[in-house]
Amino acid sequence: MSSILKAKKEIIEIGKRMYAKGYVVASEGNMSIRIGENRILVTPAGKNKGFLKEKDLVLVDLKGKKISGNLEPSSELRMQLFVYQKRKDINAAVHAHAPYSLAFACARIPLAQNLLPEVIMFLGEIPLTLYATPTTEEVPSSLAPFIEKHNAFLLENHGVLTLGKDIFEAYNRLEMVEHLARVNLLCKILGKTEELSKESLDKLEKLKKI
Ligand SMILES: [Zn+2]
């Protein structure tokens, strides 16, 4: 299977999962995979991501010039390309409007980060980035202070962006952010949120290095 066909199948699969979980509705969200040094496969604008077909996906270069595809690339192409321009180690990016995460992004309340050991181990800090008008250059600008050192971002009044060495890692990180947001909300309802102590965090930090 060619790398482009494999990438198309992966994006279609992740689109189905995101839609099934309610992380995107209607034509929301976007995804991309780096195929080669100067080739990015990206979801099309205006299509429901739960029902993508191979022919819907669009191949662009790192500057956003369309190489092949019948449809127009995602309206958030600037955001998607910014990821690859800044991060050589990243090969996939997933953007969704997952509702628990989105609620925190709309309330402009940062997630309590140090709640779940798995998130600390495998994701790290999730910054809340300043509101930026979707589809515009404001979005990369809002990510710029954080893009080099983080793999997940909560975008004010907009949604979530996660990165990975492949699309499965990016998607898992999206699930983790949404899970953490849900737990954050439940803790608020319970009226108590206990973050891990410095001592516990230090122990996790040591495990990371093994
Ligand atoms: Zn969006």
CSV table of C-alpha atoms and ligand atoms in Angstrom, one decimal:
chain,number,residue,atom,x,y,z
A,1,MET,CA,0.0,0.0,0.0
A,2,SER,CA,1.4,3.4,-0.9
A,3,SER,CA,2.1,5.8,2.0
A,4,ILE,CA,-0.6,8.2,0.7
A,5,LEU,CA,-3.3,5.4,0.5
A,6,LYS,CA,-2.3,4.3,4.0
A,7,ALA,CA,-2.6,7.9,5.3
A,8,LYS,CA,-6.0,8.3,3.6
A,9,LYS,CA,-7.3,5.1,5.3
A,10,GLU,CA,-6.0,6.3,8.7
A,11,ILE,CA,-7.6,9.7,8.4
A,12,ILE,CA,-10.9,8.2,7.4
A,13,GLU,CA,-10.8,5.8,10.4
A,14,ILE,CA,-9.9,8.6,12.9
A,15,GLY,CA,-12.7,10.7,11.4
A,16,LYS,CA,-15.2,8.0,12.0
A,17,ARG,CA,-14.0,7.6,15.6
A,18,MET,CA,-14.1,11.4,16.3
A,19,TYR,CA,-17.6,11.7,14.9
A,20,ALA,CA,-18.9,8.6,16.8
A,21,LYS,CA,-17.6,10.1,20.1
A,22,GLY,CA,-19.2,13.5,19.4
A,23,TYR,CA,-15.8,15.2,19.2
A,24,VAL,CA,-17.0,16.9,15.9
A,25,VAL,CA,-20.4,17.5,14.5
A,26,ALA,CA,-21.5,18.6,11.0
A,27,SER,CA,-18.4,19.7,9.1
A,28,GLU,CA,-16.3,20.7,12.1
A,29,GLY,CA,-12.7,19.6,12.8
A,30,ASN,CA,-9.8,18.8,10.7
A,31,MET,CA,-6.8,16.4,10.5
A,32,SER,CA,-3.6,16.0,8.6
A,33,ILE,CA,-0.7,13.6,8.1
A,34,ARG,CA,2.8,14.4,6.8
A,35,ILE,CA,3.5,12.1,3.9
A,36,GLY,CA,7.0,13.3,2.9
A,37,GLU,CA,9.3,16.2,3.5
A,38,ASN,CA,7.0,18.6,1.6
A,39,ARG,CA,3.7,16.8,1.3
A,40,ILE,CA,0.7,17.0,3.8
A,41,LEU,CA,-2.5,15.1,3.4
A,42,VAL,CA,-5.3,17.1,4.9
A,43,THR,CA,-9.1,16.8,5.3
A,44,PRO,CA,-11.3,18.8,3.0
A,45,ALA,CA,-13.3,22.0,3.9
A,46,GLY,CA,-17.0,21.6,4.4
A,47,LYS,CA,-17.3,17.8,4.8
A,48,ASN,CA,-18.5,15.8,7.7
A,49,LYS,CA,-15.4,14.0,9.1
A,50,GLY,CA,-17.4,11.0,10.0
A,51,PHE,CA,-18.2,10.2,6.4
A,52,LEU,CA,-15.0,10.9,4.5
A,53,LYS,CA,-14.0,9.0,1.3
A,54,GLU,CA,-10.5,8.5,-0.1
A,55,LYS,CA,-11.3,10.8,-3.0
A,56,ASP,CA,-12.2,13.7,-0.5
A,57,LEU,CA,-8.7,14.1,0.9
A,58,VAL,CA,-6.4,16.8,-0.4
A,59,LEU,CA,-2.7,16.7,-0.8
A,60,VAL,CA,-0.8,20.0,-0.3
A,61,ASP,CA,2.7,21.2,0.0
A,62,LEU,CA,4.1,22.8,3.2
A,63,LYS,CA,3.1,26.3,1.9
A,64,GLY,CA,-0.5,25.1,1.3
A,65,LYS,CA,-0.4,24.8,-2.5
A,66,LYS,CA,-2.8,22.1,-3.6
A,67,ILE,CA,-1.0,19.2,-5.3
A,68,SER,CA,-4.0,16.9,-5.8
A,69,GLY,CA,-7.6,16.4,-4.8
A,70,ASN,CA,-11.0,17.4,-6.0
A,71,LEU,CA,-12.0,19.4,-3.0
A,72,GLU,CA,-10.6,22.5,-1.3
A,73,PRO,CA,-8.3,21.8,1.8
A,74,SER,CA,-9.5,22.5,5.3
A,75,SER,CA,-10.2,26.1,6.1
A,76,GLU,CA,-7.8,25.7,9.0
A,77,LEU,CA,-5.0,24.8,6.7
A,78,ARG,CA,-2.9,27.6,8.2
A,79,MET,CA,-3.1,26.0,11.6
A,80,GLN,CA,-2.3,22.5,10.3
A,81,LEU,CA,0.7,23.7,8.2
A,82,PHE,CA,2.1,25.7,11.1
A,83,VAL,CA,2.5,22.5,13.1
A,84,TYR,CA,4.7,20.9,10.5
A,85,GLN,CA,6.7,24.1,9.9
A,86,LYS,CA,7.5,24.3,13.6
A,87,ARG,CA,7.8,20.6,14.6
A,88,LYS,CA,10.0,18.3,12.6
A,89,ASP,CA,9.2,15.5,15.1
A,90,ILE,CA,5.4,15.6,14.4
A,91,ASN,CA,3.8,13.7,11.6
A,92,ALA,CA,0.1,14.2,12.3
A,93,ALA,CA,-2.3,16.7,13.8
A,94,VAL,CA,-5.9,16.4,14.9
A,95,HIS,CA,-8.3,19.3,15.6
A,96,ALA,CA,-11.8,18.8,17.2
A,97,HIS,CA,-14.5,20.6,19.1
A,98,ALA,CA,-14.9,17.9,21.8
A,99,PRO,CA,-17.6,19.3,24.2
A,100,TYR,CA,-16.0,19.0,27.6
A,101,SER,CA,-12.7,20.5,26.4
A,102,LEU,CA,-14.7,23.1,24.5
A,103,ALA,CA,-16.6,24.0,27.7
A,104,PHE,CA,-13.4,24.8,29.5
A,105,ALA,CA,-12.1,26.7,26.5
A,106,CYS,CA,-15.3,28.7,26.4
A,107,ALA,CA,-15.3,29.3,30.1
A,108,ARG,CA,-11.6,30.2,29.6
A,109,ILE,CA,-10.7,28.1,32.6
A,110,PRO,CA,-7.4,26.2,32.3
A,111,LEU,CA,-7.6,22.5,33.0
A,112,ALA,CA,-6.2,21.3,36.3
A,113,GLN,CA,-3.2,19.5,34.9
A,114,ASN,CA,-1.8,17.4,37.7
A,115,LEU,CA,-4.7,15.1,38.3
A,116,LEU,CA,-4.1,12.0,36.3
A,117,PRO,CA,-0.7,10.2,36.2
A,118,GLU,CA,-1.2,8.9,32.7
A,119,VAL,CA,-1.8,12.4,31.4
A,120,ILE,CA,1.3,13.7,33.1
A,121,MET,CA,3.4,10.8,31.8
A,122,PHE,CA,2.2,10.8,28.2
A,123,LEU,CA,0.9,14.2,27.4
A,124,GLY,CA,2.3,16.9,29.7
A,125,GLU,CA,0.9,20.3,30.1
A,126,ILE,CA,-2.0,21.4,28.0
A,127,PRO,CA,-1.9,25.2,27.6
A,128,LEU,CA,-5.0,27.4,27.1
A,129,THR,CA,-4.2,29.6,24.1
A,130,LEU,CA,-5.7,33.1,23.5
A,131,TYR,CA,-8.8,33.3,21.4
A,132,ALA,CA,-8.0,33.6,17.7
A,133,THR,CA,-10.4,34.0,14.8
A,134,PRO,CA,-10.7,30.6,13.2
A,135,THR,CA,-9.1,30.1,9.7
A,136,THR,CA,-7.0,33.3,10.0
A,137,GLU,CA,-3.3,33.9,10.7
A,138,GLU,CA,-4.3,34.7,14.3
A,139,VAL,CA,-4.5,30.9,15.0
A,140,PRO,CA,-0.9,30.1,14.3
A,141,SER,CA,0.1,33.3,16.2
A,142,SER,CA,-1.9,32.2,19.3
A,143,LEU,CA,-0.1,28.8,19.2
A,144,ALA,CA,3.4,30.2,18.6
A,145,PRO,CA,4.4,30.7,22.2
A,146,PHE,CA,3.6,27.0,23.0
A,147,ILE,CA,4.0,25.0,19.8
A,148,GLU,CA,7.6,23.9,20.3
A,149,LYS,CA,7.2,22.4,23.8
A,150,HIS,CA,3.6,21.0,23.9
A,151,ASN,CA,1.6,18.4,22.1
A,152,ALA,CA,-1.9,19.4,23.0
A,153,PHE,CA,-3.6,22.8,23.1
A,154,LEU,CA,-6.9,24.1,24.3
A,155,LEU,CA,-8.0,26.9,22.0
A,156,GLU,CA,-10.2,29.6,23.7
A,157,ASN,CA,-13.8,29.5,22.5
A,158,HIS,CA,-12.8,27.1,19.7
A,159,GLY,CA,-11.6,23.6,20.6
A,160,VAL,CA,-8.6,21.3,20.9
A,161,LEU,CA,-5.5,20.6,18.8
A,162,THR,CA,-3.3,17.6,19.4
A,163,LEU,CA,-0.1,16.4,17.7
A,164,GLY,CA,1.6,13.1,17.4
A,165,LYS,CA,4.4,11.2,15.7
A,166,ASP,CA,1.5,9.5,13.9
A,167,ILE,CA,-2.3,10.1,13.7
A,168,PHE,CA,-3.0,7.4,16.3
A,169,GLU,CA,-0.8,9.2,18.9
A,170,ALA,CA,-2.4,12.5,18.0
A,171,TYR,CA,-5.9,11.0,18.4
A,172,ASN,CA,-5.0,9.3,21.7
A,173,ARG,CA,-3.9,12.7,23.0
A,174,LEU,CA,-7.2,14.2,21.9
A,175,GLU,CA,-9.0,11.5,23.9
A,176,MET,CA,-6.8,12.2,26.9
A,177,VAL,CA,-7.5,15.9,26.8
A,178,GLU,CA,-11.3,15.3,26.6
A,179,HIS,CA,-11.1,12.7,29.4
A,180,LEU,CA,-9.1,15.1,31.6
A,181,ALA,CA,-11.7,17.9,30.8
A,182,ARG,CA,-14.5,15.6,31.8
A,183,VAL,CA,-12.8,14.6,35.1
A,184,ASN,CA,-12.1,18.3,35.8
A,185,LEU,CA,-15.7,19.1,35.4
A,186,LEU,CA,-16.8,16.2,37.6
A,187,CYS,CA,-14.4,17.3,40.3
A,188,LYS,CA,-15.9,20.7,40.2
A,189,ILE,CA,-19.3,19.2,40.6
A,190,LEU,CA,-18.1,17.2,43.6
A,191,GLY,CA,-16.7,20.4,45.0
A,192,LYS,CA,-13.1,19.2,45.4
A,193,THR,CA,-10.1,18.9,43.1
A,194,GLU,CA,-6.9,17.5,44.6
A,195,GLU,CA,-3.9,17.8,42.3
A,196,LEU,CA,-0.9,15.5,42.9
A,197,SER,CA,1.7,16.8,45.4
A,198,LYS,CA,5.2,17.9,44.3
A,199,GLU,CA,6.6,14.6,45.7
A,200,SER,CA,4.2,12.6,43.6
A,201,LEU,CA,5.0,14.6,40.5
A,202,ASP,CA,8.7,14.2,41.1
A,203,LYS,CA,8.3,10.4,41.2
A,204,LEU,CA,6.4,10.5,37.9
A,205,GLU,CA,9.1,12.7,36.4
A,206,LYS,CA,11.7,10.0,37.3
A,207,LEU,CA,9.6,7.3,35.7
A,208,LYS,CA,9.5,9.3,32.5
A,209,LYS,CA,13.2,9.1,32.2
A,210,ILE,CA,13.3,5.3,32.4
B,1,ZN,ZN,-12.2,24.3,14.7
